[in-house]
XYZ file of C-alpha atoms in Angstrom:
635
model
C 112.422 80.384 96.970
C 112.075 77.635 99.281
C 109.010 77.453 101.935
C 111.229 76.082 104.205
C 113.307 79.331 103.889
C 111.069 81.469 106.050
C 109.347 78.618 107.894
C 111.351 78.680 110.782
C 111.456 75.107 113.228
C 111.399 77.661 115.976
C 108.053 79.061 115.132
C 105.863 76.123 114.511
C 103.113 75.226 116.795
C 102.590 71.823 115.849
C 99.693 71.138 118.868
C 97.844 74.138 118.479
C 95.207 74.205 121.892
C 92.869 77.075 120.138
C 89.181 76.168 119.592
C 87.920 79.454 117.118
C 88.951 81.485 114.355
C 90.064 84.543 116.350
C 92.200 82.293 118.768
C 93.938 80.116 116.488
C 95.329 83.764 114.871
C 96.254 85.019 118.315
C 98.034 81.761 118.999
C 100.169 81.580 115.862
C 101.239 85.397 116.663
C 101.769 84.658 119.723
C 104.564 82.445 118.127
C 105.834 85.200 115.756
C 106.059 87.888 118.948
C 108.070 84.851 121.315
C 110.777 84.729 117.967
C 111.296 88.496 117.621
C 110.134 87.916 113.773
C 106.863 90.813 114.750
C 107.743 94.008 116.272
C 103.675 94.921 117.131
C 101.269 91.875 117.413
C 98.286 94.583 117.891
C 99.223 96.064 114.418
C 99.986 93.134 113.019
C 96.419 91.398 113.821
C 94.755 94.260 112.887
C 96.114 93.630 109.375
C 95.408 89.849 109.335
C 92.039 90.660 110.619
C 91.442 93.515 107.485
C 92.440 90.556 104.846
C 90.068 88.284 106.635
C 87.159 90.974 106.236
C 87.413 90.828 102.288
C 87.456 87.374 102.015
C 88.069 83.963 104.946
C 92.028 82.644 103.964
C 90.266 79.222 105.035
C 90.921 78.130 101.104
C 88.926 74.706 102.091
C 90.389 71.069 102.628
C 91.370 71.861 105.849
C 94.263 74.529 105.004
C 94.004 78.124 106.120
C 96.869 80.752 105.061
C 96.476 83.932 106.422
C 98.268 86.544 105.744
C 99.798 90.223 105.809
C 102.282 92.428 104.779
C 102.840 95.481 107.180
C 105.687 97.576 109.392
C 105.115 95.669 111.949
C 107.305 92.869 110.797
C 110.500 92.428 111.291
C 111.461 89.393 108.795
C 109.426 87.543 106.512
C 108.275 84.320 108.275
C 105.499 81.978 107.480
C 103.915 80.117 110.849
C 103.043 76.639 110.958
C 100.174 75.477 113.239
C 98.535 72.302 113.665
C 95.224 71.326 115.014
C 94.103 67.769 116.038
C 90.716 68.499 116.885
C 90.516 71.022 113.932
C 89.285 74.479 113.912
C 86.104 76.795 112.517
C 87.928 79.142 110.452
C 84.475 79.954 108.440
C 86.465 78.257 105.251
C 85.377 78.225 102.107
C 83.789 75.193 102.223
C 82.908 74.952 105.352
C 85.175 72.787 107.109
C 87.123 72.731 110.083
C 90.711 73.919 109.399
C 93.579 71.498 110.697
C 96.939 73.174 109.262
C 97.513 76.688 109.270
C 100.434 79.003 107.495
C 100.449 82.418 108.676
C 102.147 84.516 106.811
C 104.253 87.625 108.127
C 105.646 89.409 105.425
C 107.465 92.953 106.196
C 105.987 96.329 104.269
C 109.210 96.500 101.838
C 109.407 92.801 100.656
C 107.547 93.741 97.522
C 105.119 90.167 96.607
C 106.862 88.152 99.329
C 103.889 86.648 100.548
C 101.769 86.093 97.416
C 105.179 84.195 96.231
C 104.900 82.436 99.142
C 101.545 81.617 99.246
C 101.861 80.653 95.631
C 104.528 78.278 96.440
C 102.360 77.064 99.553
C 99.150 76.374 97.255
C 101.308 73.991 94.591
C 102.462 71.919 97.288
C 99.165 71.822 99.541
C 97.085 69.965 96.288
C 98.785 66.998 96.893
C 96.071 65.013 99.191
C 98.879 62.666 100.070
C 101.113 65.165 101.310
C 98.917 67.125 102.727
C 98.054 63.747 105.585
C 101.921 63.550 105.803
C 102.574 66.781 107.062
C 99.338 66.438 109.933
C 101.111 62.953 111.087
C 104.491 64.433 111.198
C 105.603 63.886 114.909
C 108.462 66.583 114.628
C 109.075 70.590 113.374
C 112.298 68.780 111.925
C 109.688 66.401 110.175
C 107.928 68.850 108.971
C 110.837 70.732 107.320
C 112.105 67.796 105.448
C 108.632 67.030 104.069
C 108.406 70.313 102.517
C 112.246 70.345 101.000
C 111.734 67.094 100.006
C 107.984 67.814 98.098
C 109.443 71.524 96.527
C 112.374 69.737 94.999
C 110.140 67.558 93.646
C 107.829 69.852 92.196
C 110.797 71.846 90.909
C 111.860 68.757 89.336
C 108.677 68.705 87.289
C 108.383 71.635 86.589
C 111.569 71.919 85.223
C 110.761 69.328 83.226
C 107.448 69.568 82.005
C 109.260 73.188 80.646
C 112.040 71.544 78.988
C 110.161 69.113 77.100
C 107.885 71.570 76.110
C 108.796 72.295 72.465
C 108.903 68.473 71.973
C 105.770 68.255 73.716
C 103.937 70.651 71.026
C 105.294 68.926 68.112
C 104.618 65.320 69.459
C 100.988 66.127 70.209
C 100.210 67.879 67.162
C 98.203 64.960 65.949
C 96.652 63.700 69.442
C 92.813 64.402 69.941
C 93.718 65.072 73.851
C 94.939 67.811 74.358
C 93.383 70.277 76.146
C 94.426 74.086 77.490
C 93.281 75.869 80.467
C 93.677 79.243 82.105
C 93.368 79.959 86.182
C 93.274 83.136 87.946
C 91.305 84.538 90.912
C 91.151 88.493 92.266
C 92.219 88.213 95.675
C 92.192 84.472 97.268
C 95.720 83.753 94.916
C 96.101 80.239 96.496
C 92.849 79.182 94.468
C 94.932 80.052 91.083
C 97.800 77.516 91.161
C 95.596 74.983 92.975
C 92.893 74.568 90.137
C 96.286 74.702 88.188
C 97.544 71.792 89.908
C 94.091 69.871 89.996
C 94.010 70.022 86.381
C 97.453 69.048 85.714
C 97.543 66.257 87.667
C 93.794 64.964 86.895
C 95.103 65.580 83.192
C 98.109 62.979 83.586
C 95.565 60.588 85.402
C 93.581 60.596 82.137
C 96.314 60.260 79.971
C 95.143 63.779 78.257
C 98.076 66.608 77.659
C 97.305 69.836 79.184
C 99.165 73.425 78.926
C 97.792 75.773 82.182
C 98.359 79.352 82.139
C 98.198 80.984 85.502
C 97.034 84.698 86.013
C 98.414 85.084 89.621
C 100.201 88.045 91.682
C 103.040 87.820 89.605
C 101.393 88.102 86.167
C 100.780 85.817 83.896
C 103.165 82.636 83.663
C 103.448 79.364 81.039
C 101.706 82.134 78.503
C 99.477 79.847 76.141
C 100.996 80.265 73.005
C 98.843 80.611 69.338
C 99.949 76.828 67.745
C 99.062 75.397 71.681
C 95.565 76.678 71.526
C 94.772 76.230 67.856
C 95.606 72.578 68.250
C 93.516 72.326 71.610
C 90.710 70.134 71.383
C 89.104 72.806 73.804
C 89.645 75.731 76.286
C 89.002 75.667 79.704
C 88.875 79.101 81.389
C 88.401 79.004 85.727
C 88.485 82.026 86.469
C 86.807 84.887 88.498
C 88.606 87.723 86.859
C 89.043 89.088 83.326
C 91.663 87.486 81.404
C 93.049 87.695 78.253
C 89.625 86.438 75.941
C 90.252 87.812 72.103
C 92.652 85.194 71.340
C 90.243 82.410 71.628
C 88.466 83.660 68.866
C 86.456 80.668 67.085
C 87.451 78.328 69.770
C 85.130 75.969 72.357
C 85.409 77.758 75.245
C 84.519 76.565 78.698
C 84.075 79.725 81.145
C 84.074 78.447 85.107
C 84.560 79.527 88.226
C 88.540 78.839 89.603
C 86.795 76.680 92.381
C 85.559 74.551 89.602
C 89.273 73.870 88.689
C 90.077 72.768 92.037
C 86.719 70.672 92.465
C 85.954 69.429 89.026
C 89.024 69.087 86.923
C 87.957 65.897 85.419
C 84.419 67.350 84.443
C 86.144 70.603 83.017
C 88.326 68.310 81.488
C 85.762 66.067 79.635
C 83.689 68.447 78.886
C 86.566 70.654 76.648
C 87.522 67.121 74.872
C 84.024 66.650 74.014
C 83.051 69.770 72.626
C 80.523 70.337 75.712
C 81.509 74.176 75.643
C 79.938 77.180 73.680
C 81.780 78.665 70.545
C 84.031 82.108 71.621
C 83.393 84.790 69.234
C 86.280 87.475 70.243
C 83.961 90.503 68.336
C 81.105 88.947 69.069
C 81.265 90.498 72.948
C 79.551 87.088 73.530
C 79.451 83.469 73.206
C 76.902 82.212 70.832
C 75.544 79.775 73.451
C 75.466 79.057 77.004
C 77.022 76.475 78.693
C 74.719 74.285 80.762
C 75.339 75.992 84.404
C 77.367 78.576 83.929
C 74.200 81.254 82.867
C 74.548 84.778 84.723
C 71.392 86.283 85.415
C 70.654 89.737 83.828
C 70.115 91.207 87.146
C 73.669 89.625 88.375
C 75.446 90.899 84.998
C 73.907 94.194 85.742
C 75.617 94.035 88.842
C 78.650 93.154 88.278
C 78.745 95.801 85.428
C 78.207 98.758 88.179
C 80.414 97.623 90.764
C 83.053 97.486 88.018
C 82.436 101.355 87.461
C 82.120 102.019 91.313
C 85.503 100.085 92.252
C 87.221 101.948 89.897
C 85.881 105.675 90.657
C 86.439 105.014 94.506
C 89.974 106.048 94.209
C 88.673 109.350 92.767
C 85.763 109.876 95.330
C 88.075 109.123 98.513
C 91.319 110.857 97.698
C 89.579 113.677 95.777
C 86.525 113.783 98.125
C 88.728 114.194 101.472
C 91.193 116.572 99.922
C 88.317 118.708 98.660
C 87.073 118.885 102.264
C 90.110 119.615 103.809
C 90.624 123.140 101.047
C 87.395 124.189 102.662
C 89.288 124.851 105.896
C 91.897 127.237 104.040
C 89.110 128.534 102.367
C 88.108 130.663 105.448
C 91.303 132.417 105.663
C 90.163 133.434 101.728
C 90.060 132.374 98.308
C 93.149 133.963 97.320
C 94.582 131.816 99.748
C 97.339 129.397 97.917
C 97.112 126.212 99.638
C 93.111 126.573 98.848
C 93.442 127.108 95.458
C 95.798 124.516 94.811
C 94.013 121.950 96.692
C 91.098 122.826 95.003
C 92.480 122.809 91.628
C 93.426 119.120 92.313
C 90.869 118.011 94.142
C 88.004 119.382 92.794
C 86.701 122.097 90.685
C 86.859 121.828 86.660
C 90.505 120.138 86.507
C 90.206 117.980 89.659
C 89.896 114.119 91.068
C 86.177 115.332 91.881
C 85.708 116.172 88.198
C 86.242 113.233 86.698
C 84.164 110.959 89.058
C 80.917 110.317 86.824
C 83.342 109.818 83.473
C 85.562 107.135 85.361
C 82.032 105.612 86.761
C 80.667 105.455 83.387
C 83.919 104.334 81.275
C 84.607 101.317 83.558
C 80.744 100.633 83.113
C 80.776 100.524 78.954
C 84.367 98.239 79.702
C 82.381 95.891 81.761
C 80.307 95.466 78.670
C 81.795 96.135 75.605
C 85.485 95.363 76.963
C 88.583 98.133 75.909
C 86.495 99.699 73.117
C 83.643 101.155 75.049
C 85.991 102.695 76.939
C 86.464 106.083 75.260
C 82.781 106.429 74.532
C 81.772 105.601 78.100
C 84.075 108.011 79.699
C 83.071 111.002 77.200
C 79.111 109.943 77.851
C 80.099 110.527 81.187
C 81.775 113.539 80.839
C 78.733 114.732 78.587
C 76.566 113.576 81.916
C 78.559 115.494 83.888
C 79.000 118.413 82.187
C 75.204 119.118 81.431
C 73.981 118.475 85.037
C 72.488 114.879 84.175
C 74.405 113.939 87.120
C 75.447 110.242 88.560
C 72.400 109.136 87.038
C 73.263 110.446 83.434
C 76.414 108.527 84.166
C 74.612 105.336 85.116
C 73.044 105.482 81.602
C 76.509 106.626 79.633
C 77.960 103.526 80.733
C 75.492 101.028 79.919
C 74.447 102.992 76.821
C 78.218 103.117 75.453
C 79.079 99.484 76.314
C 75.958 98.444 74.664
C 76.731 100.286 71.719
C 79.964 98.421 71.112
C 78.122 95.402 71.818
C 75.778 96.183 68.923
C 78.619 97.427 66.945
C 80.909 94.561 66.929
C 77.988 92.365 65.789
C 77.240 94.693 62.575
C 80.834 94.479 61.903
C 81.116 90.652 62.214
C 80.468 90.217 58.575
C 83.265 92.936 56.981
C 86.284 90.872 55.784
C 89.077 89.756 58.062
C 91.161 92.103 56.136
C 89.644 95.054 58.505
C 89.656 93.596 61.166
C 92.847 96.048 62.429
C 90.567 99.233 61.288
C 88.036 97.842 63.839
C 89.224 99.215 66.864
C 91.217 101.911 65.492
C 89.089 103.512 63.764
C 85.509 102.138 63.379
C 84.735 101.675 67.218
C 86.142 104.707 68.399
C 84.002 106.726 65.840
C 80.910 104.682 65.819
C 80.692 103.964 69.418
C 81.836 107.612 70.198
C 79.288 109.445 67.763
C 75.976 107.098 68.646
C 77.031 107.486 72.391
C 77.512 110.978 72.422
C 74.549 111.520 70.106
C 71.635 109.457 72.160
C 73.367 111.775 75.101
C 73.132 114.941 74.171
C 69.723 114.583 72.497
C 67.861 112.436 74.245
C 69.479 111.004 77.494
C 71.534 114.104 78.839
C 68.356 115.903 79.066
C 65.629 113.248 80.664
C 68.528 112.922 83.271
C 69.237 116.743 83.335
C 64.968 117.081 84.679
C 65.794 113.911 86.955
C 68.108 115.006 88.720
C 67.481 118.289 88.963
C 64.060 117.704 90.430
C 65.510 114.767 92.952
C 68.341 117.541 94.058
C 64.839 119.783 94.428
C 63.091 117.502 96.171
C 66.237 116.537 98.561
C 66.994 120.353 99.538
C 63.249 121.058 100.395
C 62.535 118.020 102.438
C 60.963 118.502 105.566
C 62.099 117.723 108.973
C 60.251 114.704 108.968
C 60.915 113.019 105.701
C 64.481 113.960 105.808
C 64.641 112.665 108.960
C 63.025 109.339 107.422
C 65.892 109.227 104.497
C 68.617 109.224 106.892
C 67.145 106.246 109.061
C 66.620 103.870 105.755
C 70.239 105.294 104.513
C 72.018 104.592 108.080
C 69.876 101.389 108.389
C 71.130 100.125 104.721
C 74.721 100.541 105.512
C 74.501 97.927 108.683
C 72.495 95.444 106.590
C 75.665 93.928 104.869
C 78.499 95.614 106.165
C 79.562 96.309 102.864
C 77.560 94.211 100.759
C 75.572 94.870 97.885
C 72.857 97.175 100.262
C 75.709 98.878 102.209
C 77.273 99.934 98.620
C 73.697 100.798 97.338
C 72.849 103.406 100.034
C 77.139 104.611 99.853
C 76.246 104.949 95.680
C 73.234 107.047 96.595
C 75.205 109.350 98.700
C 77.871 109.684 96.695
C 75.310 111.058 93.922
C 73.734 113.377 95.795
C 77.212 114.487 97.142
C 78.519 115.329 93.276
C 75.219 116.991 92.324
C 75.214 121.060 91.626
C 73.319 122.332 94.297
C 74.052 119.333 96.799
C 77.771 118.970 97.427
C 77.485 120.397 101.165
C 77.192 116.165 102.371
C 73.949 115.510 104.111
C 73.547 112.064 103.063
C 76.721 111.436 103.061
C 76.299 112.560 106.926
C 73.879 109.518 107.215
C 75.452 106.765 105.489
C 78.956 107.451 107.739
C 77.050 107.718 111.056
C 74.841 104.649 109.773
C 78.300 102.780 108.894
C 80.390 103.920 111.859
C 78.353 102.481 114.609
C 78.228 98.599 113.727
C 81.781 98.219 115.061
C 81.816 101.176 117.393
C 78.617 99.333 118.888
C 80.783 95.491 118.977
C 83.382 96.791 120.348
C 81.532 98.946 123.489
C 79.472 95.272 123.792
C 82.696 93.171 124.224
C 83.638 96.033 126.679
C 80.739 96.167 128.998
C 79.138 92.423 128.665
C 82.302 90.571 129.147
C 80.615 87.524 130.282
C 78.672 87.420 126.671
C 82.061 87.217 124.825
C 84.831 84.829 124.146
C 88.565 86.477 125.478
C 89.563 86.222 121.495
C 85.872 88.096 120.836
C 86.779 91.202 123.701
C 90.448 91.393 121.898
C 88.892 91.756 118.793
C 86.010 94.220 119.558
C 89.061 96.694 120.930
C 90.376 96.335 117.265
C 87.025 97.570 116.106
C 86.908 100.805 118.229
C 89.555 101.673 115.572
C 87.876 100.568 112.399
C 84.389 102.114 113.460
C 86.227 105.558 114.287
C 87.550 105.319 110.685
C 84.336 104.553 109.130
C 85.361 100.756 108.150
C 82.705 98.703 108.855
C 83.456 95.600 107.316
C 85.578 95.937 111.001
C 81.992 93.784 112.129
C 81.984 91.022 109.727
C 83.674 88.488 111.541
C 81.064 88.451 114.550
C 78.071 88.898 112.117
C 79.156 85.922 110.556
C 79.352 84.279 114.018
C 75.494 85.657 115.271
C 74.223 87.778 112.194
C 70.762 87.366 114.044
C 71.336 89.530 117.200
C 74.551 91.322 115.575
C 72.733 92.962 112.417
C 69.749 93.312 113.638
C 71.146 95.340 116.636
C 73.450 97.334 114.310
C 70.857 98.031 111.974
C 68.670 99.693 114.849
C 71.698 101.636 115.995
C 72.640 102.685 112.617
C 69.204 103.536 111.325
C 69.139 106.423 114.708
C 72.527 107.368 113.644
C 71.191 108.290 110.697
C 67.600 109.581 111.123
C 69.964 112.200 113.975
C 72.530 113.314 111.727
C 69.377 114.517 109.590
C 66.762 116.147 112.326
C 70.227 118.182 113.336
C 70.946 118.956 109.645
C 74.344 117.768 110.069
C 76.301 117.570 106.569
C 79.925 116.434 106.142
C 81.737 117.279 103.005
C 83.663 114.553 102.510
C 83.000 110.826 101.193
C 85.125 108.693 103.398
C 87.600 109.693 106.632
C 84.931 109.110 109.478
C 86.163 110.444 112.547
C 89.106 112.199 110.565
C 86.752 114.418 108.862
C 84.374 115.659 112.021
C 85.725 118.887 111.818
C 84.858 119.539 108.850
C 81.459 119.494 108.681
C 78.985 122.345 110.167
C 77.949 120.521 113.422
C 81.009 118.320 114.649
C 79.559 118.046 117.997
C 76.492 116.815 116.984
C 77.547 114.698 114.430
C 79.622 112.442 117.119
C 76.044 112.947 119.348
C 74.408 111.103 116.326
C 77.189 108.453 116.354
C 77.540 108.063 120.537
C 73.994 107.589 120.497
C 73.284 105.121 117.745
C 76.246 103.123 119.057
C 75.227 102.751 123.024
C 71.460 101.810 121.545
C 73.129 99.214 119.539
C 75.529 98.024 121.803
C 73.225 97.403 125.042
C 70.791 95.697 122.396
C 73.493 93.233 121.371
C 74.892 92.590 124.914
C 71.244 92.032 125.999
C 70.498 89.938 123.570
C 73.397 87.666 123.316
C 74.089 84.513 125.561
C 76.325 84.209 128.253
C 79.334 82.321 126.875
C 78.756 79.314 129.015
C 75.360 79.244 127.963
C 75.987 79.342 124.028
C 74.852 76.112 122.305
């Protein structure tokens, strides 16, 4: 594909007059809405504006590319801007932005845009073509630049894949030669620029490289066995899991994929030199740290949960909000069909809802132990589950079982290589699974069994007061981070009360939606009634936020907390803390995990439930527009 393809002359904005974030993405659709390539710029923003909430597309170097893929496009089109002056776009490094690629890519073009913006990101590591294309005086200029630099890179690459084979055979006695792996989760630019950093640092050095990229569309130049047995080392920048077993025995240096982009001479050196620890693939561990690249226990820890909680959200939200919705059939009676099908796969003993604390605690012992602490996790869980141990008896299944494998593949390090197949056919499945489910039934299943049963105790026979108390430090949690670390904490909490026996009927879950409804609710009524405290681009984008609060999305307010987290969280938090402290004086519950406004209905006091919500936003919302400056007064 060529960039040029969908980056129309037409389009470009090569004098871009914007000054922030929010207006430079107004201006460039602004372009895409004047060419008939967008058929709703209010959609369409709305989408760019979700992708900037997970992460800023401001890669760094003075390139942003964002980006979205949604109905509201008509034809794939990436939109070239151009500041002079240069732009805040909150990048990842901190720098002002100067060229932008906007990417408009329509709902059925399957990867269209992660193609493209892999395509972008091999070009835009070139330093000196990067100053070419901000002195280009024309959009015809601009074109040829980027015709001229693909069929360059095609050349090479074409190239570089021909002599290949020769490649391996003529280096097979050569000291230099080093191979490297890049991926990242979502920012995909960052994996074919480290990619590029370390080729072309490698040819500077006169060292021979191989780079295997983990991108959108899987992985591509596949390392093969000779390649890495003959590397002198193994560089590895990456923030996701990748492919590990196979460097078995090998120096491996583990990085970050910025450090690819940043420090590809350093990686570089260091992997000729031996400056990396020694993999062991059963080991679950290297034998040694790496000067700087230490994770702290509380970090691993972490990291280890959030892996369980990503992947039992699916269950919680589809399960959780079809679950609610069968208690509306259920009052025309339990013999009623749609109920009892809804139920059956939604919750009950064969539902989503069912397997939430065995997914949680699987994904867990993965984190861990990688594949083969799966099955024992999962089954801890299930054990967890089944004995009333609860989300906490899950916690401990998953870190149990993955440490178990852990412990495992280190008595097994010594058996001969000649079992090494039996290992995970066979020896972890039945180890892991019998110590797991063992220290489970015996000892944990129980101690979490009295836990939880006297927490669920102590929850249904709070008083006013100290329930009232919960739901302000809940509500107040969820506006701290706006779905950080202490947002998820207080959602986790919820979410175990809500799966408890004895619990289900939602009233912390009533808290912690209320308490992460009104930070955007609250932005948005401030951009409405203190105009003069707001940039235009701000008021446009606290209308999109009446919609995200409504749906209980309140990562809707991270773009202005970022701007003034001062008076924005600490006004949301106030609002939010209210929220929740009303939702629990009124006893409101809500049985569902997710669905915000959506789900009102279905909990026992609808009216006062939005009460709680109306209320904790206007308190929040007068605090923030009395608090900020008037625009002309901002410093």
């Amino acid at each position: 594909m060529r960039i040029t393809d969908l980056m129309i002359e037409r389009t470009m904005v090569l004098d871009m007059q914007a000054t922030t974030k929010e207006g430079a993405i107004d201006e460039l659709i602004a372009s895409l809405e004047r060419n008939g390539r967008i058929n709703d710029p209010k959609l369409f923003k709305e989408m760019i504006l979700k992708r900037e909430a997970q992460s800023s597309t401001g890669i760094g170097d003075g390139i942003a590319m964002p980006h979205a893929k949604t109905k509201a496009v008509n034809e794939a089109t990436v939109v070239f801007g151009r500041s002079k002056q240069g732009i805040d776009y909150q990048a990842l490094d901190g720098q002002p932005s100067y060229l932008f690629f906007m990417i408009a890519a329509p709902e059925g073009a399957a990867d269209v845009h992660l193609q493209t913006l892999a395509a972008l990101s091999r070009l835009l590591i070139d330093h000196d073509f990067v100053e070419q294309v901000k002195q280009a005086e024309s959009a015809a200029e601009v074109g040829k630049l980027f015709d001229d630099k693909q069929a360059e890179h095609d050349a090479d690459e074409a190239k570089e894949e021909a002599q290949h084979p020769v490649q391996a055979q003529s280096d097979s006695s050569s000291e230099k030669f080093v191979v490297a792996v890049t991926a990242c989760p979502t920012g995909i630019a960052h994996t074919y620029m480290a990619e590029d950093a370390l080729k072309k640092k490698a040819k500077e050095m006169g060292v021979a490289i191989r780079v295997e990229t983990n991108g959108s569309e899987g992985a591509k130049h596949v390392l093969t066995k000779d390649e890495i047995e003959r590397a002198a080392g193994v560089i590895v920048a990456a923030d996701k899991k990748v492919e590990m077993a196979r460097f078995d025995g090998k120096k491996v240096l583990q990085t970050p994929v910025s450090d690819g982009i940043r420090k590809p001479e350093e990686l570089i050196n260091k992997a000729l030199n031996g400056q990396a620890p020694v993999f062991h693939a059963e080991g679950g561990a290297a034998e040694e740290e790496a000067e700087g690249t230490k994770t702290s226990v509380w970090g691993k820890i972490y990291k280890d949960l959030m892996n369980g909680i990503s992947h039992m959200l699916p269950f919680v939200v589809g399960g959780g909000i079809l679950l609610a919705v069968s208690f509306l059939f259920e009052r025309l009676g339990k013999d009623n069909t749609i109920f009892q099908m809804l139920s059956a796969i939604a919750g009950g003993d064969t539902g989503a809802f069912h397997f939430l604390i065995a997914i949680l605690a699987g994904y867990i012992a993965m984190s861990i132990g990688d594949r083969p602490a799966l099955m024992p996790g999962v089954v801890g869980g299930f054990l967890a589950a089944s004995s009333n141990a609860g989300f906490l008896g899950g916690l401990a299944a998953g870190f149990l079982a993955g440490w178990v494998i852990i412990l495992l593949k280190n008595i097994f390090k010594g058996l001969p290589r000649t079992l090494d197949g039996l290992k995970p056919i066979l020896l972890y499945p039945v180890f892991g699974l019998l110590i797991t489910g063992s220290l489970m039934y015996y000892i944990f299943d129980p101690i979490f069994k009295f836990i939880n049963t006297g927490l669920i105790g102590a929850l249904n026979h709070l008083g006013t007061g100290n329930a009232v108390l919960l739901g302000v430090v809940l509500g107040g949690m969820m506006a701290v981070d706006m779905g950080g670390p202490v947002n998820k904490a207080a959602y986790t909490f919820a979410i175990g009360v809500f799966t408890s026996s004895g619990n289900s009927n939602g009233l912390m879950m009533a808290a912690v939606m209320a308490g992460g409804m009104v930070p955007p609710l609250a932005i948005a009524l401030a951009t409405s009634l203190f105009k003069n405290k707001f940039t235009e681009d701000e008021r446009k984008a606290g209308i999109t936020n009446y919609v995200l609060g409504l749906s209980f999305i309140t990562e809707g307010a991270i773009p202005f907390a970022a701007s003034d987290p001062l008076r924005v969280i600490g006004s949301s938090v106030i609002g939010a803390a209210i929220a929740g402290g009303l939702t629990q004086l009124w006893g409101i519950n809500i049985p569902a995990p997710h669905g915000g406004i959506f789900v009102v209905l279905l909990g026992n006091h609808a009216i006062l439930f939005l009460v709680s919500i109306i209320v904790g936003t206007i308190i929040s919302g007068l605090i923030l527009g009395l608090w900020k400056k008037p625009v002309d007064a901002k410093k």
